[in-house]
PDB file of C-alpha atoms in Angstrom:
ATOM      1  CA  MET A  65      48.782  95.475  26.478  1.00 85.00           C
ATOM      2  CA  LYS A  66      48.667  93.328  23.231  1.00 90.00           C
ATOM      3  CA  THR A  67      47.069  89.996  22.689  1.00 89.00           C
ATOM      4  CA  ILE A  68      48.550  86.903  20.944  1.00 91.00           C
ATOM      5  CA  SER A  69      46.302  84.271  19.868  1.00 91.00           C
ATOM      6  CA  ILE A  70      46.532  80.987  17.977  1.00 93.00           C
ATOM      7  CA  GLN A  71      43.967  78.937  16.255  1.00 96.00           C
ATOM      8  CA  VAL A  72      43.402  75.373  17.399  1.00 96.00           C
ATOM      9  CA  SER A  73      40.866  72.585  16.477  1.00 97.00           C
ATOM     10  CA  ASP A  74      37.982  71.919  18.776  1.00 97.00           C
ATOM     11  CA  LYS A  75      39.909  68.618  19.917  1.00 97.00           C
ATOM     12  CA  GLN A  76      43.076  70.494  20.657  1.00 96.00           C
ATOM     13  CA  HIS A  77      41.111  73.033  22.610  1.00 97.00           C
ATOM     14  CA  SER A  78      39.551  70.431  24.605  1.00 97.00           C
ATOM     15  CA  LEU A  79      42.821  68.737  25.417  1.00 97.00           C
ATOM     16  CA  LEU A  80      44.555  71.978  26.345  1.00 96.00           C
ATOM     17  CA  THR A  81      41.533  72.878  28.577  1.00 97.00           C
ATOM     18  CA  ARG A  82      41.770  69.436  30.289  1.00 97.00           C
ATOM     19  CA  LEU A  83      45.532  69.771  30.760  1.00 96.00           C
ATOM     20  CA  ALA A  84      45.046  73.068  32.352  1.00 95.00           C
ATOM     21  CA  ALA A  85      42.432  71.631  34.790  1.00 96.00           C
ATOM     22  CA  ALA A  86      44.596  68.796  35.646  1.00 96.00           C
ATOM     23  CA  GLU A  87      47.301  71.456  36.752  1.00 94.00           C
ATOM     24  CA  LYS A  88      44.551  73.321  38.650  1.00 94.00           C
ATOM     25  CA  ARG A  89      44.812  76.145  36.166  1.00 93.00           C
ATOM     26  CA  ARG A  90      42.388  78.232  33.947  1.00 93.00           C
ATOM     27  CA  LEU A  91      43.254  77.826  30.439  1.00 94.00           C
ATOM     28  CA  SER A  92      44.018  81.424  30.142  1.00 92.00           C
ATOM     29  CA  ASP A  93      46.585  81.220  33.005  1.00 93.00           C
ATOM     30  CA  PHE A  94      47.824  77.830  31.491  1.00 95.00           C
ATOM     31  CA  ASN A  95      48.706  79.654  28.200  1.00 94.00           C
ATOM     32  CA  TYR A  96      50.891  82.119  29.964  1.00 94.00           C
ATOM     33  CA  LEU A  97      52.778  79.329  31.721  1.00 94.00           C
ATOM     34  CA  ILE A  98      53.242  77.344  28.549  1.00 95.00           C
ATOM     35  CA  TYR A  99      54.229  80.274  26.480  1.00 94.00           C
ATOM     36  CA  GLY A 100      56.746  81.490  29.074  1.00 93.00           C
ATOM     37  CA  ASN A 101      58.290  77.982  29.676  1.00 94.00           C
ATOM     38  CA  GLY A 102      58.290  77.321  25.875  1.00 95.00           C
ATOM     39  CA  LEU A 103      60.288  80.634  25.169  1.00 94.00           C
ATOM     40  CA  ASP A 104      62.843  79.720  27.775  1.00 91.00           C
ATOM     41  CA  MET A 105      63.132  76.004  26.548  1.00 94.00           C
ATOM     42  CA  PHE A 106      63.171  76.859  22.873  1.00 95.00           C
ATOM     43  CA  PHE A 107      66.136  79.439  23.345  1.00 93.00           C
ATOM     44  CA  CYS A 108      67.970  77.543  26.149  1.00 88.00           C
ATOM     45  CA  GLU A 109      70.459  76.086  23.499  1.00 88.00           C
ATOM     46  CA  ARG A 110      69.784  78.367  20.589  1.00 92.00           C
ATOM     47  CA  SER A 111      71.507  81.585  20.160  1.00 92.00           C
ATOM     48  CA  VAL A 112      69.629  84.626  19.051  1.00 94.00           C
ATOM     49  CA  HIS A 113      70.133  88.370  18.952  1.00 93.00           C
ATOM     50  CA  VAL A 114      67.708  91.065  18.156  1.00 96.00           C
ATOM     51  CA  LYS A 115      68.333  94.847  17.594  1.00 97.00           C
ATOM     52  CA  LYS A 116      67.650  97.056  20.572  1.00 96.00           C
ATOM     53  CA  GLU A 117      64.983  99.709  20.558  1.00 97.00           C
ATOM     54  CA  PRO A 118      65.944 103.145  22.085  1.00 96.00           C
ATOM     55  CA  ASP A 119      64.329 102.326  25.431  1.00 96.00           C
ATOM     56  CA  GLU A 120      66.285  99.025  25.815  1.00 95.00           C
ATOM     57  CA  TYR A 121      69.555 100.604  26.262  1.00 95.00           C
ATOM     58  CA  THR A 122      70.682 100.729  30.051  1.00 94.00           C
ATOM     59  CA  LYS A 123      71.531 104.045  31.695  1.00 96.00           C
ATOM     60  CA  GLU A 124      75.190 102.982  31.417  1.00 95.00           C
ATOM     61  CA  GLU A 125      75.046 102.335  27.736  1.00 95.00           C
ATOM     62  CA  LYS A 126      73.380 105.633  27.106  1.00 97.00           C
ATOM     63  CA  LYS A 127      75.976 107.401  29.117  1.00 97.00           C
ATOM     64  CA  GLN A 128      78.695 105.500  27.195  1.00 96.00           C
ATOM     65  CA  GLN A 129      77.073 106.318  23.849  1.00 97.00           C
ATOM     66  CA  ALA A 130      77.287 110.077  24.787  1.00 97.00           C
ATOM     67  CA  ILE A 131      81.036 109.731  25.669  1.00 96.00           C
ATOM     68  CA  ASN A 132      81.657 107.808  22.391  1.00 96.00           C
ATOM     69  CA  LYS A 133      79.990 110.483  20.202  1.00 96.00           C
ATOM     70  CA  LYS A 134      82.112 113.165  21.852  1.00 96.00           C
ATOM     71  CA  VAL A 135      85.224 111.152  21.277  1.00 96.00           C
ATOM     72  CA  GLU A 136      84.424 110.099  17.750  1.00 95.00           C
ATOM     73  CA  LYS A 137      84.013 113.869  16.804  1.00 96.00           C
ATOM     74  CA  SER A 138      87.106 115.142  18.449  1.00 96.00           C
ATOM     75  CA  LYS A 139      89.775 112.469  18.036  1.00 94.00           C
ATOM     76  CA  PRO A 140      91.134 110.223  15.429  1.00 94.00           C
ATOM     77  CA  ARG A 141      89.876 106.640  15.439  1.00 93.00           C
ATOM     78  CA  SER A 142      93.312 105.302  16.502  1.00 94.00           C
ATOM     79  CA  ASP A 143      93.001 107.280  19.708  1.00 94.00           C
ATOM     80  CA  TRP A 144      89.278 106.520  20.656  1.00 94.00           C
ATOM     81  CA  GLU A 145      90.145 103.952  23.246  1.00 92.00           C
ATOM     82  CA  LYS A 146      92.660 106.165  24.977  1.00 94.00           C
ATOM     83  CA  HIS A 147      89.899 108.604  25.606  1.00 94.00           C
ATOM     84  CA  SER A 148      87.280 106.353  27.305  1.00 94.00           C
ATOM     85  CA  TRP A 149      85.669 105.191  24.075  1.00 96.00           C
ATOM     86  CA  GLU A 150      83.980 101.697  24.592  1.00 96.00           C
ATOM     87  CA  TYR A 151      81.901  99.461  22.355  1.00 96.00           C
ATOM     88  CA  VAL A 152      78.247  99.477  23.016  1.00 96.00           C
ATOM     89  CA  SER A 153      76.216  96.788  21.170  1.00 94.00           C
ATOM     90  CA  ASP A 154      73.036  97.692  19.350  1.00 96.00           C
ATOM     91  CA  TYR A 155      71.873  94.107  19.926  1.00 95.00           C
ATOM     92  CA  MET A 156      70.464  92.000  22.761  1.00 93.00           C
ATOM     93  CA  TYR A 157      71.623  88.345  22.868  1.00 91.00           C
ATOM     94  CA  ASN A 158      71.041  85.345  24.970  1.00 90.00           C
ATOM     95  CA  TYR A 159      74.526  83.957  24.882  1.00 87.00           C
ATOM     96  CA  ASP A 160      77.950  84.776  26.553  1.00 80.00           C
ATOM     97  CA  LYS A 161      76.272  86.232  29.636  1.00 78.00           C
ATOM     98  CA  PRO A 162      77.948  86.189  33.119  1.00 75.00           C
ATOM     99  CA  GLU A 163      76.722  83.254  35.302  1.00 79.00           C
ATOM    100  CA  ASP A 164      74.490  85.612  37.534  1.00 77.00           C
ATOM    101  CA  GLU A 165      73.065  87.637  34.737  1.00 79.00           C
ATOM    102  CA  LYS A 166      69.896  86.484  32.957  1.00 84.00           C
ATOM    103  CA  ASP A 167      69.526  87.048  29.233  1.00 90.00           C
ATOM    104  CA  PHE A 168      66.591  88.886  27.781  1.00 93.00           C
ATOM    105  CA  VAL A 169      64.713  85.757  26.550  1.00 94.00           C
ATOM    106  CA  THR A 170      64.839  84.206  30.116  1.00 92.00           C
ATOM    107  CA  LEU A 171      63.625  87.531  31.509  1.00 93.00           C
ATOM    108  CA  LEU A 172      60.792  87.777  28.933  1.00 94.00           C
ATOM    109  CA  ALA A 173      59.836  84.206  29.648  1.00 94.00           C
ATOM    110  CA  TYR A 174      59.722  85.018  33.408  1.00 94.00           C
ATOM    111  CA  GLU A 175      57.633  88.102  32.825  1.00 94.00           C
ATOM    112  CA  ILE A 176      55.109  86.216  30.704  1.00 94.00           C
ATOM    113  CA  GLU A 177      54.932  83.470  33.206  1.00 92.00           C
ATOM    114  CA  ASN A 178      54.092  85.919  36.025  1.00 92.00           C
ATOM    115  CA  LEU A 179      51.187  87.265  34.188  1.00 90.00           C
ATOM    116  CA  ALA A 180      49.558  83.872  35.045  1.00 88.00           C
ATOM    117  CA  TYR A 181      49.795  84.831  38.556  1.00 86.00           C
ATOM    118  CA  LYS A 182      48.222  88.268  38.387  1.00 80.00           C
ATOM    119  CA  VAL A 183      44.742  88.126  40.130  1.00 60.00           C
ATOM    120  CA  PRO A 184      42.225  90.211  38.061  1.00 61.00           C
ATOM    121  CA  CYS A 185      40.307  91.526  41.088  1.00 51.00           C
ATOM    122  CA  MET A 186      43.545  92.699  42.683  1.00 46.00           C
ATOM    123  CA  GLU A 187      44.630  94.730  39.690  1.00 49.00           C
ATOM    124  CA  SER A 188      41.661  97.095  40.049  1.00 47.00           C
ATOM    125  CA  LYS A 189      42.519  97.625  43.715  1.00 46.00           C
ATOM    126  CA  GLU A 190      46.103  98.333  42.955  1.00 48.00           C
ATOM    127  CA  LYS A 191      45.107 101.193  40.514  1.00 51.00           C
ATOM    128  CA  GLU A 192      43.082 103.020  43.161  1.00 47.00           C
TER     129      GLU A 192
END
């Protein structure tokens, strides 16, 4: 795990701590909730795309990439689509998704929010 931190003034820290307490949260948990919600809200009407890392391709995309490589080596470009070649994007994006499919920013926000609900004493028991 990595840590993300920001510097705030004493007054800002005090206010954030009191906001967390008003929501019956520890400041550390409150930070996860705010960060997750903030990501989701920031990108709800803003389009973004980021290049995929190798582990971010789905099994289907990896399978299609293998098919594409074979077709690209053995057939002229004009015939690729006739031989099962399909475009595989190298980017993740948060727009033009089917209604029932969540985009990567929403999933990231959800994962970060869920970190607030992990109970530290339970984590050690889960590893045993």
